[in-house]
XYZ file of C-alpha atoms in Angstrom:
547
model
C 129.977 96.803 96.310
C 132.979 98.711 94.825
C 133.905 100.337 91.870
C 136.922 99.594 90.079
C 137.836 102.981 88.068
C 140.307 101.307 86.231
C 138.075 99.020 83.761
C 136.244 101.872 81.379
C 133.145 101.048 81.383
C 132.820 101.238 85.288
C 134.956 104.526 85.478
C 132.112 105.931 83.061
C 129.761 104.647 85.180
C 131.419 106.648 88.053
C 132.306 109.348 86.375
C 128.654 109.678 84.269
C 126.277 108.458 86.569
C 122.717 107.033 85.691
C 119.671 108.790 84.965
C 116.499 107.428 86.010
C 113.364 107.928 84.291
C 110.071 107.290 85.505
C 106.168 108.490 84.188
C 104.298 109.229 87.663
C 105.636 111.455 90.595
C 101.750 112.918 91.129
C 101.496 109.632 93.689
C 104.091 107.550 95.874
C 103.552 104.174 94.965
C 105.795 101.063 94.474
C 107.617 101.549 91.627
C 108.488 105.211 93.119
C 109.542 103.744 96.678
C 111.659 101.237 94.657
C 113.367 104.260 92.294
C 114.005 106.113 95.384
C 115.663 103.274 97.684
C 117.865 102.107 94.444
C 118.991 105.539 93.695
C 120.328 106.282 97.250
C 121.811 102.904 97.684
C 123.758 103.651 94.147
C 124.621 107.282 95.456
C 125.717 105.305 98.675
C 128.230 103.731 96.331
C 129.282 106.530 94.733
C 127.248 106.933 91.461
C 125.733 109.688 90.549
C 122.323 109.655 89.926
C 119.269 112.010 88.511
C 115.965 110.905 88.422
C 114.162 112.418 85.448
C 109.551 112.383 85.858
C 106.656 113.543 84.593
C 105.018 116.632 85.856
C 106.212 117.710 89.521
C 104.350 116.107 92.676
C 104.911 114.400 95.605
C 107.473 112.461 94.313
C 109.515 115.057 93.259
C 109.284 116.451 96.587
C 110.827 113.341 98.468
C 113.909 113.194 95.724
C 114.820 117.031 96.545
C 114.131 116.590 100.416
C 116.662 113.322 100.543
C 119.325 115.161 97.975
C 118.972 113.706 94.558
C 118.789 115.476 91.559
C 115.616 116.050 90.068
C 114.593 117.194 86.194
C 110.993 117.099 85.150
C 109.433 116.103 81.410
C 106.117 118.386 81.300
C 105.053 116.057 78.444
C 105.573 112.660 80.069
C 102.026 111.874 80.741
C 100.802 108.439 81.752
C 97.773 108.165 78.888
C 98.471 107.473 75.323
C 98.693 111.009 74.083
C 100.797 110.703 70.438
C 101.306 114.675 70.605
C 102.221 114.733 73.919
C 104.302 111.745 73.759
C 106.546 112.888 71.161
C 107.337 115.847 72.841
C 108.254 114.025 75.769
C 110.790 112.175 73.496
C 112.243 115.507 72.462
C 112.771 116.370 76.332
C 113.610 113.615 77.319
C 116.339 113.072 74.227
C 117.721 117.109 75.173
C 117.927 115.792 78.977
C 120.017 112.954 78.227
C 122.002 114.959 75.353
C 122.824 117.156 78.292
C 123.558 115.135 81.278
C 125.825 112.138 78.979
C 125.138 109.682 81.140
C 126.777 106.263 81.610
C 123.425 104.569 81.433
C 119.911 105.236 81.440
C 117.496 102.862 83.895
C 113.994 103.288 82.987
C 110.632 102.421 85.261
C 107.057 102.025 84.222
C 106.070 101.670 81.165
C 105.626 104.877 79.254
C 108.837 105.624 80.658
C 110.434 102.386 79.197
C 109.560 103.178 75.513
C 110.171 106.890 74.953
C 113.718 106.035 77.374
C 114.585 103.144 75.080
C 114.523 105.655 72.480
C 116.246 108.690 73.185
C 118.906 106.399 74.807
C 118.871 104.406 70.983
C 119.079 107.812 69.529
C 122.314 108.670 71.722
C 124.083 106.038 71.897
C 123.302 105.573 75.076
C 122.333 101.656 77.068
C 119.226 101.546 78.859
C 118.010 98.958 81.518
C 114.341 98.580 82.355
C 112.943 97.613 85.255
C 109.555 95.914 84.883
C 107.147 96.534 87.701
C 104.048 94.415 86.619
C 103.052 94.231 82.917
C 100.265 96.712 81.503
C 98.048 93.756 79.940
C 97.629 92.361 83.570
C 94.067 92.865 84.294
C 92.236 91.688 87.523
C 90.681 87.840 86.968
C 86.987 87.102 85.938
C 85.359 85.058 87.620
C 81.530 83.657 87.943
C 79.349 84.319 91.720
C 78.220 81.544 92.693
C 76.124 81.391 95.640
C 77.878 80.507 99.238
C 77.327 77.217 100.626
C 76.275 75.997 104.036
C 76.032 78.488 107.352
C 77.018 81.296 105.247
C 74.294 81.280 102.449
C 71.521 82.558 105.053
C 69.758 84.880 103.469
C 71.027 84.383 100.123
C 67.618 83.040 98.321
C 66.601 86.272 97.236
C 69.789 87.441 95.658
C 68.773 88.194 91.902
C 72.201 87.691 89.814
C 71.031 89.406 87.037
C 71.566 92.993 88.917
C 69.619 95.930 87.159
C 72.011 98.054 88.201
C 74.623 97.081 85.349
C 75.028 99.696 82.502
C 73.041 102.720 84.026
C 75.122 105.945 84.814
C 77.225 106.430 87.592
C 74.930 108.730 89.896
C 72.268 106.171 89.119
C 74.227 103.244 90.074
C 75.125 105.455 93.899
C 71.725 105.921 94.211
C 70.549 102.444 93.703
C 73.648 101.041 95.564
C 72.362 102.778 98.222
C 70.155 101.398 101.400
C 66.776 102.966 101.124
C 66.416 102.288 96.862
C 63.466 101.098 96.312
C 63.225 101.573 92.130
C 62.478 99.244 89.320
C 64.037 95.721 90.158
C 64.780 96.571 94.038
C 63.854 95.626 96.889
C 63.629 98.310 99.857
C 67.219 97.314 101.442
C 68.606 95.959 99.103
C 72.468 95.998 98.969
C 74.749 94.292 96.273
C 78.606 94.378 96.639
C 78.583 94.532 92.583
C 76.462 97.977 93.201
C 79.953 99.531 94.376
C 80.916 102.492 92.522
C 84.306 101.444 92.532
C 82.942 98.181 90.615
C 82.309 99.564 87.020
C 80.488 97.354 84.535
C 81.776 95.450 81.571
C 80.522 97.312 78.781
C 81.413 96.317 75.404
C 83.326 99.705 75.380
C 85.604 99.024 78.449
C 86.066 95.483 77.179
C 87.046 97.088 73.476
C 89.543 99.368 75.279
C 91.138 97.234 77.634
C 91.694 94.707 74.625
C 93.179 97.533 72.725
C 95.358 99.039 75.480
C 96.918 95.248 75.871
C 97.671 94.525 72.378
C 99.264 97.638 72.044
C 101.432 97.174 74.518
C 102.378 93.839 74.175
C 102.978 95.048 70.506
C 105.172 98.069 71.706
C 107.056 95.786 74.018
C 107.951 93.433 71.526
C 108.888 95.834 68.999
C 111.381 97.925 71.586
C 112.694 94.947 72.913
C 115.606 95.107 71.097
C 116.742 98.959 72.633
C 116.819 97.233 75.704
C 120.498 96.425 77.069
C 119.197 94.818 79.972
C 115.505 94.001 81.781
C 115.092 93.869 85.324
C 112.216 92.094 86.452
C 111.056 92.264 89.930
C 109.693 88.900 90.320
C 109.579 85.525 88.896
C 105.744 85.305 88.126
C 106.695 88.933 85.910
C 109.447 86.882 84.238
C 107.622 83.975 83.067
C 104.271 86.482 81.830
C 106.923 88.177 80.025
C 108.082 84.875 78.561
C 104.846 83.446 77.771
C 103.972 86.560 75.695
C 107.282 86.503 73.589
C 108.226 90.125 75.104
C 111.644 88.396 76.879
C 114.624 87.072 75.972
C 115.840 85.220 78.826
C 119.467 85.921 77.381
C 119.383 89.187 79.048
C 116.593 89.181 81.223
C 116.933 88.625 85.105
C 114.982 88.594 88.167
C 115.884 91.071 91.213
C 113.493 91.058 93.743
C 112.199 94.409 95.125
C 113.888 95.424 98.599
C 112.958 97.513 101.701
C 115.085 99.214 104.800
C 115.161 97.456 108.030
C 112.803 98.479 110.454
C 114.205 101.172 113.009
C 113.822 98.467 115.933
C 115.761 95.767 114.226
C 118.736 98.178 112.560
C 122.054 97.040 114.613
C 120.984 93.920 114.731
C 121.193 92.692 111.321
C 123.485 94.290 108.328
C 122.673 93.941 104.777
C 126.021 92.345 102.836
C 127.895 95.809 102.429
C 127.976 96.462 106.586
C 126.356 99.368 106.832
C 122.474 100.274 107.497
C 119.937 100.476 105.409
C 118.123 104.021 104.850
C 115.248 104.454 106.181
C 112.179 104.998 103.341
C 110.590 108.533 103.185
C 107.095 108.831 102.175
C 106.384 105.192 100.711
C 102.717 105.957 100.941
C 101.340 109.314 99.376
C 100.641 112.443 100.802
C 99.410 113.497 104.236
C 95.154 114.327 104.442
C 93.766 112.100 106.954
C 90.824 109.856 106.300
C 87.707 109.159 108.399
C 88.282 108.102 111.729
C 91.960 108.938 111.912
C 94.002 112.367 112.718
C 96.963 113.682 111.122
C 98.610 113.394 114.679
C 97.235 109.932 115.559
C 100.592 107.419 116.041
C 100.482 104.054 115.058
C 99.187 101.581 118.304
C 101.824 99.012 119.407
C 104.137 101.449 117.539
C 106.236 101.840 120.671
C 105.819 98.461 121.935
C 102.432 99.150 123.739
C 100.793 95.607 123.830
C 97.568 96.924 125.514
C 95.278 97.971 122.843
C 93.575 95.710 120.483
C 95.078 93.494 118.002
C 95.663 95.409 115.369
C 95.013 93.528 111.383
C 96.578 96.231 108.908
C 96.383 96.624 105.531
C 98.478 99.580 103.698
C 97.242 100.275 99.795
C 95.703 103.579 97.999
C 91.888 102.810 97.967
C 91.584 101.726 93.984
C 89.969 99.185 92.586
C 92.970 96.182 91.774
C 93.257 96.675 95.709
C 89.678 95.180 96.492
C 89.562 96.594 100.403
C 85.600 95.502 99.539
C 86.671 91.929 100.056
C 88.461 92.061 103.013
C 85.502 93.931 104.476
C 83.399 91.372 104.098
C 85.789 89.008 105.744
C 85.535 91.201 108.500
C 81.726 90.659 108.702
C 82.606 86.858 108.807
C 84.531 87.338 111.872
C 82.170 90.053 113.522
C 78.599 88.198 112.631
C 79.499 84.962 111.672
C 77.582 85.637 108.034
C 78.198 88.761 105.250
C 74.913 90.126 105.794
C 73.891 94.159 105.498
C 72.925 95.844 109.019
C 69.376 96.303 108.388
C 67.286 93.090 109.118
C 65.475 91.037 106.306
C 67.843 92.281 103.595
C 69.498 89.359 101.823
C 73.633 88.592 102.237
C 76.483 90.464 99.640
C 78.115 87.342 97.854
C 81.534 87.537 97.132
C 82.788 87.907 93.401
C 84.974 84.870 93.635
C 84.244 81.221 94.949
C 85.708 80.371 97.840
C 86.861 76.799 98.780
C 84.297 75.524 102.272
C 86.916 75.884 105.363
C 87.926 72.913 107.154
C 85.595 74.162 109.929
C 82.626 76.587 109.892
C 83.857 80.347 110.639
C 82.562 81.041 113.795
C 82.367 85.269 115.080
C 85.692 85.615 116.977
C 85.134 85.751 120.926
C 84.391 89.019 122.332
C 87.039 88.475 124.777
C 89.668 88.655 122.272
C 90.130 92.331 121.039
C 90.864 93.130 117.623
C 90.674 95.975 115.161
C 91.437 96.603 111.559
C 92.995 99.900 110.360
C 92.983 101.127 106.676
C 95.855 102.944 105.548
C 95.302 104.799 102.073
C 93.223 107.320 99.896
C 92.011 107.087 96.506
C 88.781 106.767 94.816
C 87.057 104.358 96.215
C 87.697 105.092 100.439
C 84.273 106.577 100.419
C 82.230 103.487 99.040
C 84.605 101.641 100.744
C 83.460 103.321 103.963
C 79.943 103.282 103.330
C 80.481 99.300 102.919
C 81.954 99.047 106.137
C 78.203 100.687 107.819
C 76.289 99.010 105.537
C 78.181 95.545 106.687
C 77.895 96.810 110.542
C 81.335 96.408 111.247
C 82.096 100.693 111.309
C 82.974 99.812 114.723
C 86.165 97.263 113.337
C 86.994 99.354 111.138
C 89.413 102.223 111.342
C 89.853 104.205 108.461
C 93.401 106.387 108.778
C 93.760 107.889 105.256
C 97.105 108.507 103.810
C 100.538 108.537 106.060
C 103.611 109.284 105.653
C 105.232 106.519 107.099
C 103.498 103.492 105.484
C 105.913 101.187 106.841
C 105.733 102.171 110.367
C 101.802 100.958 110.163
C 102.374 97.395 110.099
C 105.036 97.561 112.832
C 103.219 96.259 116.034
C 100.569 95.146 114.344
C 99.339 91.456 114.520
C 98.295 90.037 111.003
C 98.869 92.626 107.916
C 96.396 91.429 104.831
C 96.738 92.603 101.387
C 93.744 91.463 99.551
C 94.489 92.757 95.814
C 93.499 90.783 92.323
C 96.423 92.155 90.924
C 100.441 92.767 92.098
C 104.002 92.968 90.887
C 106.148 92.347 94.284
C 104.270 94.859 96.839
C 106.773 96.843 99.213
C 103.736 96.856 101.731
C 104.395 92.649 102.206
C 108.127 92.619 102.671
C 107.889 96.041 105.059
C 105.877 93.617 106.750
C 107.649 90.301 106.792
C 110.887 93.091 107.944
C 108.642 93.484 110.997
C 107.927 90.747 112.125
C 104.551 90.771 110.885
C 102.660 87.056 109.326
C 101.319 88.484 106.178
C 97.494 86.821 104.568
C 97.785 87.741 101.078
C 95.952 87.408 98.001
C 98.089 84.462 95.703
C 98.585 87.029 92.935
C 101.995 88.074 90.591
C 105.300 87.822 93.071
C 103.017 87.543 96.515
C 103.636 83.434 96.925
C 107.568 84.568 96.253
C 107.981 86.155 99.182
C 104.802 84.701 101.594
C 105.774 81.105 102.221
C 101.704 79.303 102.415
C 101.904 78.169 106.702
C 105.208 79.240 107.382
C 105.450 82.749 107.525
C 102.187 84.123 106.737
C 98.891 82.444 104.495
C 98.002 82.539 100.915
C 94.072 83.127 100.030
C 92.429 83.533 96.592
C 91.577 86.933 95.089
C 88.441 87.857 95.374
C 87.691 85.704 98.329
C 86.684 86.950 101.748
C 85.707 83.086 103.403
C 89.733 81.911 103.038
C 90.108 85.282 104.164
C 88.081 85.169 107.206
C 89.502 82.113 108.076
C 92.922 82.902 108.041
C 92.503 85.821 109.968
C 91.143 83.981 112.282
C 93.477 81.392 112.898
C 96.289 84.101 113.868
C 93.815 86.373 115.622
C 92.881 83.090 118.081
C 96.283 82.076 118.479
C 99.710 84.143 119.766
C 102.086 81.534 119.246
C 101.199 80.808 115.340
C 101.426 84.816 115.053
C 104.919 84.535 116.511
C 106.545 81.350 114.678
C 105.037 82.579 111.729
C 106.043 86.354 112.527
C 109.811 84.790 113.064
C 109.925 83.255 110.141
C 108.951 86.309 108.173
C 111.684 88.217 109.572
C 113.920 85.526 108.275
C 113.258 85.370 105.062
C 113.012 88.819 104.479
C 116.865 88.801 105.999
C 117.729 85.978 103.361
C 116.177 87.486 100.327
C 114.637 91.250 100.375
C 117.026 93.718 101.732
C 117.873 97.204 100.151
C 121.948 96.225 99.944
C 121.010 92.902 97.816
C 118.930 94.673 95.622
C 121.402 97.297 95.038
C 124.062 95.042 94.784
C 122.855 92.757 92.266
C 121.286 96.016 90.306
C 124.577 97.668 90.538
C 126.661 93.984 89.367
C 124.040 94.228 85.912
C 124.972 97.709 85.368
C 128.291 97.359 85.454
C 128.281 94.316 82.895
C 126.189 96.542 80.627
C 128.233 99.160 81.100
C 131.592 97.455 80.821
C 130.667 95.679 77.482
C 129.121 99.064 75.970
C 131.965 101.343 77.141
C 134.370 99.015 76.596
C 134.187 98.638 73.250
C 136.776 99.975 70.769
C 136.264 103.567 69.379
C 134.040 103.842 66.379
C 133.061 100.068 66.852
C 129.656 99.178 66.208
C 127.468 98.321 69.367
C 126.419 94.717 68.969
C 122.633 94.218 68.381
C 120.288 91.447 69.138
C 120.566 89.104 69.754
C 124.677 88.842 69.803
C 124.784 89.706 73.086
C 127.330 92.486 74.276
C 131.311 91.792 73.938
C 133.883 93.463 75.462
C 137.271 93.164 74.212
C 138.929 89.906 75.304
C 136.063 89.399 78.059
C 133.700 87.135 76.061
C 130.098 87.193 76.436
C 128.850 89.204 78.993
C 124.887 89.602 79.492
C 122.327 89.701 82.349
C 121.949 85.982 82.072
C 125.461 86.142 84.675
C 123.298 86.740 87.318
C 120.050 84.762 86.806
């Protein structure tokens, strides 16, 4: 998309630039991929572009490796810190005073409030990006026991679990095989026992209600320094619309984007002609986990067709992502039942019920080779792997820790499965649906916008390894659904999710916000809410142009 130098605002925007501003760069996740891709698609297109973080990490290391300017906030913290955060401010208001930038595009949500700020204190517009909203929490729901074939074993299973409440070294200990304390049975194994599964205490519950009435409060109350607000996906627009924090007069949707893979660049352009760059370090840092080497490559990666068929799934090992769940669905398909390894002991019951499957899930055939491979760390990869022994499906189950090149996991690989209770518009599905890949996903935030239910990939609930199970099965069973549905992936990634149309349309908004700020007559006062922005002799010109 070009720039035409001679309208002002967009000759600032060449000449000034844009300064991103984001909390995190101590982890590689979504948001970060996304900052990364836009700002080399905008230096692509000839805008300058700084990225201003928190304290220095990984992050920080990918902008200076691929060439973009890099200037770090020591203060810009992700907790609520009042002390801290003001300083931030302060840097973050010297940075800007410094650099005079053409506009200011803010990510995550610390970032987003002290940004609005400093900009409002300058003079200065500022666009946010949301990626997911802070009050989103994972859904409650009740545990009721499983029904038919599957509830073997399940008679014993005492809801009330004494394990709720007691201290975390407690709750390992009793989560383990061989407790035999108060209210155990020798064996006994509860998925609820996890450590990455805290309890509701009325403390957490107190401080989860705080932390989203605050910022639902601070959201509605900065609303107004906010030229513009990107939000990735449609389900993020509506929450945001629903809670009064939008005003769909300059709000607009821009899906996330991702690069072509490697084997498919040549074939396909994005909409300016030229190829997409490929993404450095979407997932974070490099120490292997168990079962996988720093050197291992990717099987299928080079079209090698002879090993196993390969079920992916690429997330940092926290809680939201609930790998515990798709575990179990992997004792479905190895056992025909969730049941622990040692005989006698009752089943695990999932957290969330699960609709009864057309047919009962029956242990895929031996002659049909499969394998599923974890890509991640975090906190919770070492419950998560004693799970996976406990289950007796270790032998599934590959666990490769963190890579580098998070996208080049689900390239060759026959089903990718992302099994979270909570998402904005994860990179990890469209990297996938790029590939070629059918995608089983968890119906959560933007997933059903990009995975079409039976055409290119399923949608299961959260929580809910039976729909799971059964999904998986269905692809694992049959090539030709993997194909059509792998096809059709492919092409609606090409229709929808490419780097150049999110660039392009992110570019087209901050030009309009640009051009009606810049524009403007010296000494003129900068419109407020909700007027909308006015350039002179342009009329009206918002975000709402492009929804």
């Amino acid at each position: 998309m070009a720039v035409d130098a001679t309208d002002p605002g967009e000759a600032a925007l060449l000449r000034r630039g844009v300064v991103m501003v984001i909390t995190r760069a101590d982890r590689i996740g979504g948001a970060q991929v996304h900052v990364l891709l836009l700002a080399r698609g905008l230096r692509q297109r000839g805008i300058p572009v700084t990225v201003a973080t928190g304290r220095p990490g990984p992050f920080t290391a990918v902008l200076r490796r691929a060439g973009i300017p890099c200037h770090t906030l020591p203060s810009l913290v992700r907790p609520i810190r009042p002390l801290a955060d003001l300083r931030a401010l302060l840097e973050l208001r010297r940075l800007l005073g410094r650099l005079q930038p053409a506009l200011v595009a803010a990510h995550s949500t610390k970032a987003t409030w002290l940004a609005r700020l400093a900009a409002a204190c300058l003079g200065i517009p500022c666009v946010v990006t949301v990626h997911g909203w802070p009050w989103e929490t994972a859904p409650a729901a009740p545990r009721p026991a499983l029904a038919g074939p599957l509830a073997a074993g399940n008679r014993d299973h005492d809801a009330a679990s004494p394990i709720h409440g007691r201290p975390l070294e407690q709750r390992k200990a009793m989560a383990s095989p061989g407790w035999a304390g108060p209210g155990r049975k020798p064996g006994w194994f509860h998925r609820r026992a996890a450590p990455w599964t805290p309890p509701r205490t009325p403390a957490r519950t107190l401080r989860a209600a705080f932390t989203g009435s605050l910022a639902r409060w601070g959201e509605r109350l900065l609303g107004r320094l906010a030229a513009a607000v990107i939000t990735v996906s449609r389900h993020d627009y509506r929450e945001g619309l629903r809670r009064g924090v939008l005003d769909p007069r300059r709000a607009v949707v821009i899906p996330n984007g991702v690069p072509q893979p490697a084997a498919h660049r040549g074939r396909t352009r994005g909409t300016t002609g030229t190829e997409e760059p490929a993404c450095a370090d979407p997932v974070r840092i490099r120490r292997p986990g168990p079962g996988g080497s720093r050197r291992e490559s990717w099987p299928g990666r080079h079209g090698d067709s002879s090993g196993p068929l390969r079920v992916v799934m690429v997330a940092r090992f926290e809680p939201p992502k609930d790998h515990a769940t798709l575990l179990q669905a992997v004792a479905l398909l190895e056992h025909g039942r969730i049941r622990p390894r040692r005989r006698g002991a009752p089943a695990i019951q999932p957290a969330v019920p699960s609709p009864a499957p057309s047919a009962p899930i029956r242990p895929l055939p031996r002659d049909v080779p499969w394998v599923v491979e974890l890509v991640g760390d975090g906190p919770t990869l070492p419950p998560a792997t004693e799970l996976a022994r406990a289950l007796g499906v270790s032998h599934r189950v590959r666990f490769l820790g963190a890579r580098r090149d998070g996208a080049g996991a689900v390239r060759g690989a026959a089903v990718a499965v992302l099994c979270s209770h909570r998402e904005g518009l994860p990179l990890v599905v469209l990297e996938a649906m790029a590939a070629g890949v059918p995608v089983v996903a968890s119906a959560v935030g933007g997933v059903p916008e990009a995975v079409q239910h039976g055409t290119s990939g399923f949608l299961v609930p959260p929580g809910d390894p039976v729909a799971l199970a059964h999904h998986l099965a269905r692809l694992l069973a049959n090539p030709a659904l993997r194909q059509r549905m792998g096809a059709a992936a492919r092409a609606r990634y090409e229709a929808r999710f490419t780097v150049d149309r999110m660039v392009d349309a992110t570019l087209a908004l901050y030009h309009q916000v640009c051009g009606s700020h810049w524009s403007r007559a010296p000494g003129a006062r900068w419109p407020r809410w909700p007027g909308g922005y006015r350039g002179r002799g342009t009329g009206r010109r918002g975000a709402t142009a492009l929804r």
